[in-house]
mmCIF file of C-alpha atoms in Angstrom:
data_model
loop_
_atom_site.group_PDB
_atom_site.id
_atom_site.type_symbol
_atom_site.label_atom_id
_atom_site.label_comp_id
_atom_site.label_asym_id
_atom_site.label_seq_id
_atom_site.Cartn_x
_atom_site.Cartn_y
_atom_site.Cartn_z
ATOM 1 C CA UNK A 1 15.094 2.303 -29.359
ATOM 2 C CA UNK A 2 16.237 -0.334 -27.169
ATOM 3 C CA UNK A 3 14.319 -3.461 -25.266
ATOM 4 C CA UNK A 4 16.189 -4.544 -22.406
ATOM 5 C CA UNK A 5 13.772 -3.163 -19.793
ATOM 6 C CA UNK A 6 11.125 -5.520 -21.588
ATOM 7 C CA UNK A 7 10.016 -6.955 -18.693
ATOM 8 C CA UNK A 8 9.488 -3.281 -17.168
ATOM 9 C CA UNK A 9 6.358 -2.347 -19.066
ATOM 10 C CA UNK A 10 5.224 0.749 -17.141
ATOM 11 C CA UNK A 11 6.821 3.993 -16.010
ATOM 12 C CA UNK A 12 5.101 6.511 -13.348
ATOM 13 C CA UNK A 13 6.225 10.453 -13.612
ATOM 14 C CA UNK A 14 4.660 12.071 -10.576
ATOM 15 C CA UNK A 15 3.950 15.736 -12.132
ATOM 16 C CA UNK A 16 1.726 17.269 -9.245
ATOM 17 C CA UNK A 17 3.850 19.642 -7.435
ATOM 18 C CA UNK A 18 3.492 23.246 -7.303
ATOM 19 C CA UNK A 19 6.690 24.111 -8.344
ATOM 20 C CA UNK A 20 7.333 26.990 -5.500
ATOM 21 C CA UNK A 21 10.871 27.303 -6.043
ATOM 22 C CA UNK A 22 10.102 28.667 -9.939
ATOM 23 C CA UNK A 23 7.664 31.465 -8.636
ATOM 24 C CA UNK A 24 6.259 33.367 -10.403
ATOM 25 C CA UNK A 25 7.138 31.124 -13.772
ATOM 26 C CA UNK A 26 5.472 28.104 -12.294
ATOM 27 C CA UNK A 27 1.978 30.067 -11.700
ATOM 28 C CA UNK A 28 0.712 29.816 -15.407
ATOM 29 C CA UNK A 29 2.838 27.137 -16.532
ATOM 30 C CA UNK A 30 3.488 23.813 -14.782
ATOM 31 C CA UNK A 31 7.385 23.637 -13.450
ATOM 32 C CA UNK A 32 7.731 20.519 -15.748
ATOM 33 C CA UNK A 33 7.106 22.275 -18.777
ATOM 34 C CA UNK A 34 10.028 25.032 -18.370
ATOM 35 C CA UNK A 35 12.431 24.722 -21.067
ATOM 36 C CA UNK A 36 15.776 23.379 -20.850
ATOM 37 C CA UNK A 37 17.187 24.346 -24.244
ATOM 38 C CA UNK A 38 14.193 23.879 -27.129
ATOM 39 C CA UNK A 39 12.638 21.240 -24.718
ATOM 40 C CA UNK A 40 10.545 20.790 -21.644
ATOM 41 C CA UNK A 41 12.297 19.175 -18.789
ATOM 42 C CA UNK A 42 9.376 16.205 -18.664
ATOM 43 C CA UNK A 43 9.906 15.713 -22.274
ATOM 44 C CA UNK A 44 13.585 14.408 -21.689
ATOM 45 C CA UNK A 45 12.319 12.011 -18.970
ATOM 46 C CA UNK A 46 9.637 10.691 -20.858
ATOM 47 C CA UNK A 47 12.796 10.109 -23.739
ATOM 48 C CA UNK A 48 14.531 8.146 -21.011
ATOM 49 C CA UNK A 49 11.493 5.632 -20.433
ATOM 50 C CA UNK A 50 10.657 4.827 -24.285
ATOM 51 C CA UNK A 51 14.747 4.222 -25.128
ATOM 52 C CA UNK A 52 14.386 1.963 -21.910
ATOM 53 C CA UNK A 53 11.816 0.199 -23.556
ATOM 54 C CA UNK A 54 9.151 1.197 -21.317
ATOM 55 C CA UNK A 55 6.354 2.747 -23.276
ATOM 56 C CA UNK A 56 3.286 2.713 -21.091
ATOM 57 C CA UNK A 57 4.006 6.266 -19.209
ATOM 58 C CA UNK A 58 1.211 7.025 -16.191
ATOM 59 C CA UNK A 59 1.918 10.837 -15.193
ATOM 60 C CA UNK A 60 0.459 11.976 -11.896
ATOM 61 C CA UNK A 61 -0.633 15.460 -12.105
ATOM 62 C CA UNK A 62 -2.702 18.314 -10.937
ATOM 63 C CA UNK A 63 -4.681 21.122 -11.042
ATOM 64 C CA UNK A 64 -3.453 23.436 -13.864
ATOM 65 C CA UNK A 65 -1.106 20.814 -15.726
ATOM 66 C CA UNK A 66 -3.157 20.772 -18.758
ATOM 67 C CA UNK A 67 0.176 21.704 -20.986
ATOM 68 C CA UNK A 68 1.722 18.371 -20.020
ATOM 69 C CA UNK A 69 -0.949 16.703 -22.006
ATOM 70 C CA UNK A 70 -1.073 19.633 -24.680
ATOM 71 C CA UNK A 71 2.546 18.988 -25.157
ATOM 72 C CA UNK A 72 2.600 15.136 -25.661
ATOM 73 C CA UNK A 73 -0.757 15.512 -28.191
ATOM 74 C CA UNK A 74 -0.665 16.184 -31.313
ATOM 75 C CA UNK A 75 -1.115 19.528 -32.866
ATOM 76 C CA UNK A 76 -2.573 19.441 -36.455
ATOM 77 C CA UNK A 77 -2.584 22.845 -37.462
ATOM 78 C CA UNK A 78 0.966 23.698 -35.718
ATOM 79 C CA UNK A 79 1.951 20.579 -38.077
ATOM 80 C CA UNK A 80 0.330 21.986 -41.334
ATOM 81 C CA UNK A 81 1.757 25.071 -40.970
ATOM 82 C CA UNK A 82 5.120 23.757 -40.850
ATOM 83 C CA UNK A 83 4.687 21.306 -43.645
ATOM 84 C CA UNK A 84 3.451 24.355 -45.717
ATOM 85 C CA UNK A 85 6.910 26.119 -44.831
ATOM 86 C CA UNK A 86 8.553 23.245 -45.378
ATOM 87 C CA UNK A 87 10.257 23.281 -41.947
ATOM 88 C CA UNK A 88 11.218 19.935 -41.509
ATOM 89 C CA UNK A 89 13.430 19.591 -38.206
ATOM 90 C CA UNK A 90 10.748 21.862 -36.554
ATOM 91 C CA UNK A 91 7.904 19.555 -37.732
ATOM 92 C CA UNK A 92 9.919 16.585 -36.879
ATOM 93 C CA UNK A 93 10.251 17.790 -33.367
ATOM 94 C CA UNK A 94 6.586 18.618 -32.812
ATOM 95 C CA UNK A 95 5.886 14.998 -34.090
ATOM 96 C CA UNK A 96 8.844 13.095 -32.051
ATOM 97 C CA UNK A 97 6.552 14.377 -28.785
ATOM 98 C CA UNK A 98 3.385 12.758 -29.507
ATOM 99 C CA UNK A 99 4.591 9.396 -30.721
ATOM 100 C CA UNK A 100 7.302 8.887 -27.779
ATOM 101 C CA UNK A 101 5.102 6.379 -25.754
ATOM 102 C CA UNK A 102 1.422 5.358 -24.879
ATOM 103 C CA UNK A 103 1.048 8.355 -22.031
ATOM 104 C CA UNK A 104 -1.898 8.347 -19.562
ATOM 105 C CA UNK A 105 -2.985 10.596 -16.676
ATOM 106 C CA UNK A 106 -4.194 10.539 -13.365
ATOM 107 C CA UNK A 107 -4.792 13.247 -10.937
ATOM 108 C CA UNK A 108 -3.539 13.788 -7.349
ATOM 109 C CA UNK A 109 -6.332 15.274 -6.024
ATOM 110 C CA UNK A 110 -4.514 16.592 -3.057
ATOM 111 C CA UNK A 111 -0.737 17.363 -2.180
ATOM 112 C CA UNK A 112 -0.142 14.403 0.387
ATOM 113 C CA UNK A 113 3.739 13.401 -0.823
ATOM 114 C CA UNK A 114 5.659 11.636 -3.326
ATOM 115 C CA UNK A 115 4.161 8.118 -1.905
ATOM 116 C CA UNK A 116 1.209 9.229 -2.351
ATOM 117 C CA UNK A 117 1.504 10.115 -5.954
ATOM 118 C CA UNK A 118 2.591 6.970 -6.574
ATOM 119 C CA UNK A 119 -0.189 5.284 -4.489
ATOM 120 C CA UNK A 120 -2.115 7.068 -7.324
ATOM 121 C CA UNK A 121 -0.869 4.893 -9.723
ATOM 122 C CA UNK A 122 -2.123 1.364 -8.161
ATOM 123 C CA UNK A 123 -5.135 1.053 -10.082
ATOM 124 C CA UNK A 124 -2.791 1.667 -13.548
ATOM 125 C CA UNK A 125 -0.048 -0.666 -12.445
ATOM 126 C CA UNK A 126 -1.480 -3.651 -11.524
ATOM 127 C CA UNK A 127 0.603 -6.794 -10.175
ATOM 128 C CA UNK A 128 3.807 -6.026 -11.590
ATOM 129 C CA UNK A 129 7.230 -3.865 -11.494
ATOM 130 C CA UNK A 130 7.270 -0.615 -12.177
ATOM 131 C CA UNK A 131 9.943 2.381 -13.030
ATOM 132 C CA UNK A 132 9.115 5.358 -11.064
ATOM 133 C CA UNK A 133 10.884 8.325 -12.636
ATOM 134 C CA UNK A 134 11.106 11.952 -11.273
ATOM 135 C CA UNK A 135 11.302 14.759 -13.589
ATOM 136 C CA UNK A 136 13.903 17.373 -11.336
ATOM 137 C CA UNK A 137 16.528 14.391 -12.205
ATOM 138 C CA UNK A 138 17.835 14.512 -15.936
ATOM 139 C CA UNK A 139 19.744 11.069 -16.626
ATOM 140 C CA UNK A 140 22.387 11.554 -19.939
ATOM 141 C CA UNK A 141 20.655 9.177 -22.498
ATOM 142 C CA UNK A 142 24.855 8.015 -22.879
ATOM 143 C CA UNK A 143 24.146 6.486 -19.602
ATOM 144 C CA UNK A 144 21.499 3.806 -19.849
ATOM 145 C CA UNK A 145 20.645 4.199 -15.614
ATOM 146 C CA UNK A 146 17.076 2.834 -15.966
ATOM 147 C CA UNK A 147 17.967 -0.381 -17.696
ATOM 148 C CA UNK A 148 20.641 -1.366 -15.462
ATOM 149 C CA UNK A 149 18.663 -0.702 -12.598
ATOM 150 C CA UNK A 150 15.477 -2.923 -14.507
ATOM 151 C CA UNK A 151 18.317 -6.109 -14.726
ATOM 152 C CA UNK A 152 18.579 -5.862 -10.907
ATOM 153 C CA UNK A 153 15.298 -6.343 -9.880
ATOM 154 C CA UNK A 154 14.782 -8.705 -12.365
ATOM 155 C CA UNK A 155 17.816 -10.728 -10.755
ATOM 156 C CA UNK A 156 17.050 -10.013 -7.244
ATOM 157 C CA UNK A 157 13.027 -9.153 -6.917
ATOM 158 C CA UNK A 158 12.246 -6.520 -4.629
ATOM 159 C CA UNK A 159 12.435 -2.797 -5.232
ATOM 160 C CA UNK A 160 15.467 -0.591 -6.906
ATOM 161 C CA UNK A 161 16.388 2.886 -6.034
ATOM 162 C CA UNK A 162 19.251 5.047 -7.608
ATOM 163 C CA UNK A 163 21.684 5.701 -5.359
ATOM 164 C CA UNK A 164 24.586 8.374 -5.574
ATOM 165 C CA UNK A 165 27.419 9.452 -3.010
ATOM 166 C CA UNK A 166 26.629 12.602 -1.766
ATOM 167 C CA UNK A 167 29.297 15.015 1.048
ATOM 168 C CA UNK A 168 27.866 14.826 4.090
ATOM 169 C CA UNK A 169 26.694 18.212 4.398
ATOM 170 C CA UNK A 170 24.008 17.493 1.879
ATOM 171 C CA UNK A 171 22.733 14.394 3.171
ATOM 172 C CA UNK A 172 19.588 16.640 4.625
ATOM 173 C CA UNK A 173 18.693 17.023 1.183
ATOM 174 C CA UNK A 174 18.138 13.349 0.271
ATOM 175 C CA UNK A 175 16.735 10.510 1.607
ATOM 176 C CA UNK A 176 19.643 8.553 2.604
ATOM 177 C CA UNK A 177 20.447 4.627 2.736
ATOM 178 C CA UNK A 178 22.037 1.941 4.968
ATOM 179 C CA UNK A 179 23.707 -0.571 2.851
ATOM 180 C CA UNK A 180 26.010 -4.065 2.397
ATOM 181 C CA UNK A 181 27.414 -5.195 -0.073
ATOM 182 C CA UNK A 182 25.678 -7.968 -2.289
ATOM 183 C CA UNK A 183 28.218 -11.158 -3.027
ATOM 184 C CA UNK A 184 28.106 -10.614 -7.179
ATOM 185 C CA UNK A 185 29.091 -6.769 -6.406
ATOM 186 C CA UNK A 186 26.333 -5.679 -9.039
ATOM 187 C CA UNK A 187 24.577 -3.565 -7.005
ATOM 188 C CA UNK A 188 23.866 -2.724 -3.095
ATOM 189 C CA UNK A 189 21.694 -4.283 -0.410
ATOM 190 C CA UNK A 190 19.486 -1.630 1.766
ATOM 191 C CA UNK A 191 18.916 -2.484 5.180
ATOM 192 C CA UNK A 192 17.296 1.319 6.151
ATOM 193 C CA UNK A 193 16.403 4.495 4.528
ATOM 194 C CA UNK A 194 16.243 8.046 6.314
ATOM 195 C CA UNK A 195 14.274 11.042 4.919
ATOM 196 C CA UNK A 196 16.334 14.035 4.950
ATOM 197 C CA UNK A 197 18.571 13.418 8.311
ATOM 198 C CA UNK A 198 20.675 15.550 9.643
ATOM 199 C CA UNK A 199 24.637 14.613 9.210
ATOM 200 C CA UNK A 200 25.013 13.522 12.404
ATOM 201 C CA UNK A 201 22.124 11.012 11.861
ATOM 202 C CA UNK A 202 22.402 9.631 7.968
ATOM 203 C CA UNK A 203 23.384 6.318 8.045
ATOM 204 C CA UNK A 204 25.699 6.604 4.995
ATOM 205 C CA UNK A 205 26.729 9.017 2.161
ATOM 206 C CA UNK A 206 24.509 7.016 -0.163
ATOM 207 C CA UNK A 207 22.000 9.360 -0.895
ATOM 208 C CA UNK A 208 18.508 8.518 -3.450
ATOM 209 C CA UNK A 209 17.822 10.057 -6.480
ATOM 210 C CA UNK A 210 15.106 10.333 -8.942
ATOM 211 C CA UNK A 211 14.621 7.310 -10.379
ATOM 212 C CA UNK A 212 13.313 4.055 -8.818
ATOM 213 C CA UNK A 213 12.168 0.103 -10.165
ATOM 214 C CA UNK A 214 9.471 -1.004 -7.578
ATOM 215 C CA UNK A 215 7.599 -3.972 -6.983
ATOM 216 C CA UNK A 216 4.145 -3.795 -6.708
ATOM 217 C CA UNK A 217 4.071 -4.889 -2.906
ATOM 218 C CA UNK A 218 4.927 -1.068 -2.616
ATOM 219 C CA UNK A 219 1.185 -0.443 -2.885
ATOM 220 C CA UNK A 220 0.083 -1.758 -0.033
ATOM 221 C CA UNK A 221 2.770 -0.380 2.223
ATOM 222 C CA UNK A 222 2.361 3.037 1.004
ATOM 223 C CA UNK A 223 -1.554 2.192 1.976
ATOM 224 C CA UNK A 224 -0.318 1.410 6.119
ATOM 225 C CA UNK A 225 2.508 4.420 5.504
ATOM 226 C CA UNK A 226 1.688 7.187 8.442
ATOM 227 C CA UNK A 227 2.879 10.705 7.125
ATOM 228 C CA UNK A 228 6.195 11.278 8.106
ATOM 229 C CA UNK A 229 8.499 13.879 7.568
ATOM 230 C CA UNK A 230 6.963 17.547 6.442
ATOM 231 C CA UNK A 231 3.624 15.520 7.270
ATOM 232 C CA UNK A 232 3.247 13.753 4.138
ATOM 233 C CA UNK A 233 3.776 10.255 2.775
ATOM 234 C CA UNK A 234 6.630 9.526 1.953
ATOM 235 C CA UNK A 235 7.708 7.302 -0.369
ATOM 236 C CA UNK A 236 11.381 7.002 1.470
ATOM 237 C CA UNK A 237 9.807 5.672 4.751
ATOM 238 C CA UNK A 238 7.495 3.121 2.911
ATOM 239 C CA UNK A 239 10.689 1.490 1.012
ATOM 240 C CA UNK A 240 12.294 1.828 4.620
ATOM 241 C CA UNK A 241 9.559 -0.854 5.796
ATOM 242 C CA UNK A 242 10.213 -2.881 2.673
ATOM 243 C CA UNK A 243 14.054 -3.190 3.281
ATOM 244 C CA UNK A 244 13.545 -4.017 6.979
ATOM 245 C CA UNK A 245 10.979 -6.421 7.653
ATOM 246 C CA UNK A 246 9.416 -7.263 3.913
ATOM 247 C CA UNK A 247 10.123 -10.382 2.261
ATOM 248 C CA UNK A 248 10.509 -8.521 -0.855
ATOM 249 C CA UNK A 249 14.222 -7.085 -0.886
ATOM 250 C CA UNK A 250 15.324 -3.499 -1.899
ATOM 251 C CA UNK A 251 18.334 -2.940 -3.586
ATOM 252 C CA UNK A 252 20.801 0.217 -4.713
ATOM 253 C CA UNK A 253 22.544 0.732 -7.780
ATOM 254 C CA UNK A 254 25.435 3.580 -7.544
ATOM 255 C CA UNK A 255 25.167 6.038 -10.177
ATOM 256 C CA UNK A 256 28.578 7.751 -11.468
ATOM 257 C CA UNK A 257 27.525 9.013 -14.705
ATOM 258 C CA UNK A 258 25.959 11.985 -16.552
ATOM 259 C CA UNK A 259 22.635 13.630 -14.137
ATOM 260 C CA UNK A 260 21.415 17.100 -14.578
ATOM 261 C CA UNK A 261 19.322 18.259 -11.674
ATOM 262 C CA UNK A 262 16.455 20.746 -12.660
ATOM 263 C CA UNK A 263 15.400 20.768 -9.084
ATOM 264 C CA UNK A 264 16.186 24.450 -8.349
ATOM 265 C CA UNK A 265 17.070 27.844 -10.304
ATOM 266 C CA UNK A 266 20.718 28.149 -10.209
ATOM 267 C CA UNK A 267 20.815 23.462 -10.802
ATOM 268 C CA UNK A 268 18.552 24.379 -13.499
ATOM 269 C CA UNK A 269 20.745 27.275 -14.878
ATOM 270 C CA UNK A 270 23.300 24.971 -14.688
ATOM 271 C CA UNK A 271 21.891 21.932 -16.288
ATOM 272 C CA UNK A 272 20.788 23.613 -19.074
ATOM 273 C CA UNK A 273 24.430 25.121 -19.724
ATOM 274 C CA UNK A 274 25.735 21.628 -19.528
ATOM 275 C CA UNK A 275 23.342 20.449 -22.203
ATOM 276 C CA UNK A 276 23.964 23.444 -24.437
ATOM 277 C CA UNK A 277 27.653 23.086 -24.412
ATOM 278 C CA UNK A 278 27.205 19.352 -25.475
ATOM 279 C CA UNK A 279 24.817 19.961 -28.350
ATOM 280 C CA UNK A 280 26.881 20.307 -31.926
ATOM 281 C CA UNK A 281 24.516 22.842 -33.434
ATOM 282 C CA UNK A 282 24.917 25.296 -30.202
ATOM 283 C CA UNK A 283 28.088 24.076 -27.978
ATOM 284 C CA UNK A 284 31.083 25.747 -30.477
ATOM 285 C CA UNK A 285 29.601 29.281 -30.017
ATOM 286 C CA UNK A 286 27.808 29.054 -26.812
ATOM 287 C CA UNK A 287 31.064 27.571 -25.546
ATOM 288 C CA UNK A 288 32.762 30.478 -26.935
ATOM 289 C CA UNK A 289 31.032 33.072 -25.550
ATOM 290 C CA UNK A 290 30.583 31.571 -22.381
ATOM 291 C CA UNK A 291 34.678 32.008 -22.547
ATOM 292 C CA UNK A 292 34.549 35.589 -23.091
ATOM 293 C CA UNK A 293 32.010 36.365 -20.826
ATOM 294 C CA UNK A 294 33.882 34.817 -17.840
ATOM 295 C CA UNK A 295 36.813 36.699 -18.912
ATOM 296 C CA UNK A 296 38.435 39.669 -16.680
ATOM 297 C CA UNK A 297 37.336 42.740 -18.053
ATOM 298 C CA UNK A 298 41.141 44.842 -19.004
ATOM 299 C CA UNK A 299 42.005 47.201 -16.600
ATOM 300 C CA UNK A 300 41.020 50.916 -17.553
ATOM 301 C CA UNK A 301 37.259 49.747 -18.759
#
């Protein structure tokens, strides 16, 4: 487990959304804990924090997300039974959950926006930098996002956001950024950010993706944020008022590398083909018969 993110000591995962778009799956069990492969999607972000470093993990949830803290807790007689069988990679995987970090809760008492589930988190945070982390976006442990984006604020103060290029037909998907260049080329300097605008209105093809390092003065801008677009707050417009008049700077880092987005059915169908064809134990045959199945059937069948 790695360090470099050391001076990052505390990771929010907002975890309070209904999940809509998995209806009916999402009604009995929270979107977060739908597998991808032999895991729950939140499970893989919480692995991203703790190899950062950052093992103090607030999760902002809801009504009916009891499971998330079922999951990361321990489950003695699930263990014993496997220890009796002597199933060791099983037992070792039940285990790895509950020793990953130091995870708290909070809950969101109502459904007011992504700034204001991480508004929630003030009291837990305190006076220092944070990682924000959202579960739909599933960073490739290869690619060590979080700790490169925990250097640049730690070079250049201010906030962070992930930032990836995006066609410009998709920009209404994202919130999107107005950026310069920075003189040591390390990373982008925001000027704007737009919620969702139309093409005709994004200032750039830099769109923002799950994962963000913010400085605390985030608080208290999210506390003077009016709700904004779909009539919540949103965590887009308060960094918006950070880049443009705050002393506190906000910068992007451009992410190329490995993201699986669980964000809707057919990403998550995808991402979790993408995963299975890079695991050894499964990716030879699954890649196999993923071959034949996309095969023309012969003529005469």
């Amino acid at each position: 487990m790695g360090n470099e993110s050391a001076h990052i000591t505390k990771a929010v995962i907002p975890a309070a959304g209904l999940g809509t778009r998995f209806l009916p799956a999402s009604k009995a069990v929270p979107k977060e804990m739908l597998p991808v492969i032999d895991k729950p999607a939140i499970q893989y972000v919480v692995e991203e924090a703790a190899a950062s470093g950052i093992l103090d993990v607030l999760m902002i949830t809801g009504r009916n997300k009891r499971p998330l803290e079922d999951h990361f807790d321990r489950n003695p007689e699930l263990e014993e039974v496997l220890q009796r069988k002597g199933d060791r990679a099983r037992l070792a995987g039940v285990e790895a959950a509950s020793v990953l970090a130091d995870i708290h809760y909070v809950r969101q008492r109502e459904a007011l926006g992504l700034g204001h589930a991480v508004l929630c988190a003030a009291s837990h945070v305190g006076d220092e930098p944070f990682a924000v982390l959202l579960g739909d976006d599933l960073i490739d442990p290869r690619d060590p996002l979080l700790t490169h984006m925990a250097r640049i604020q730690h070079k250049y103060g201010g906030s962070v956001v992930a930032l990836m290029e995006v066609p410009p037909d998709r920009t209404h998907l994202y919130g999107c950024a107005d950026v310069r260049p920075t003189a040591a080329g390390d990373a982008l300097r925001i000027t704007g950010l737009v919620e969702k605008p139309a093409p005709s209105e994004a200032p750039s093809s830099y769109a923002v993706i799950g994962r963000y390092v913010l400085s605390p003065e985030i608080f208290g801008l999210l506390r003077s944020t009016e709700p904004g677009r779909g009539g919540e707050i949103q965590l887009t417009d308060a960094l918006d008022e950070q880049a443009s008049h705050s002393s506190g700077p906000v910068h992007g880092v451009v992410f190329t590398g490995r993201r699986y987005d669980t964000g809707d059915r057919l990403s998550y169908l995808k991402a979790t083909v993408r995963l299975a064809c890079e695991r050894d134990d499964l990716g030879p045959e699954f890649r196999a018969w993923l071959g034949e199945l996309v095969q023309p059937a012969p003529v005469g069948t």
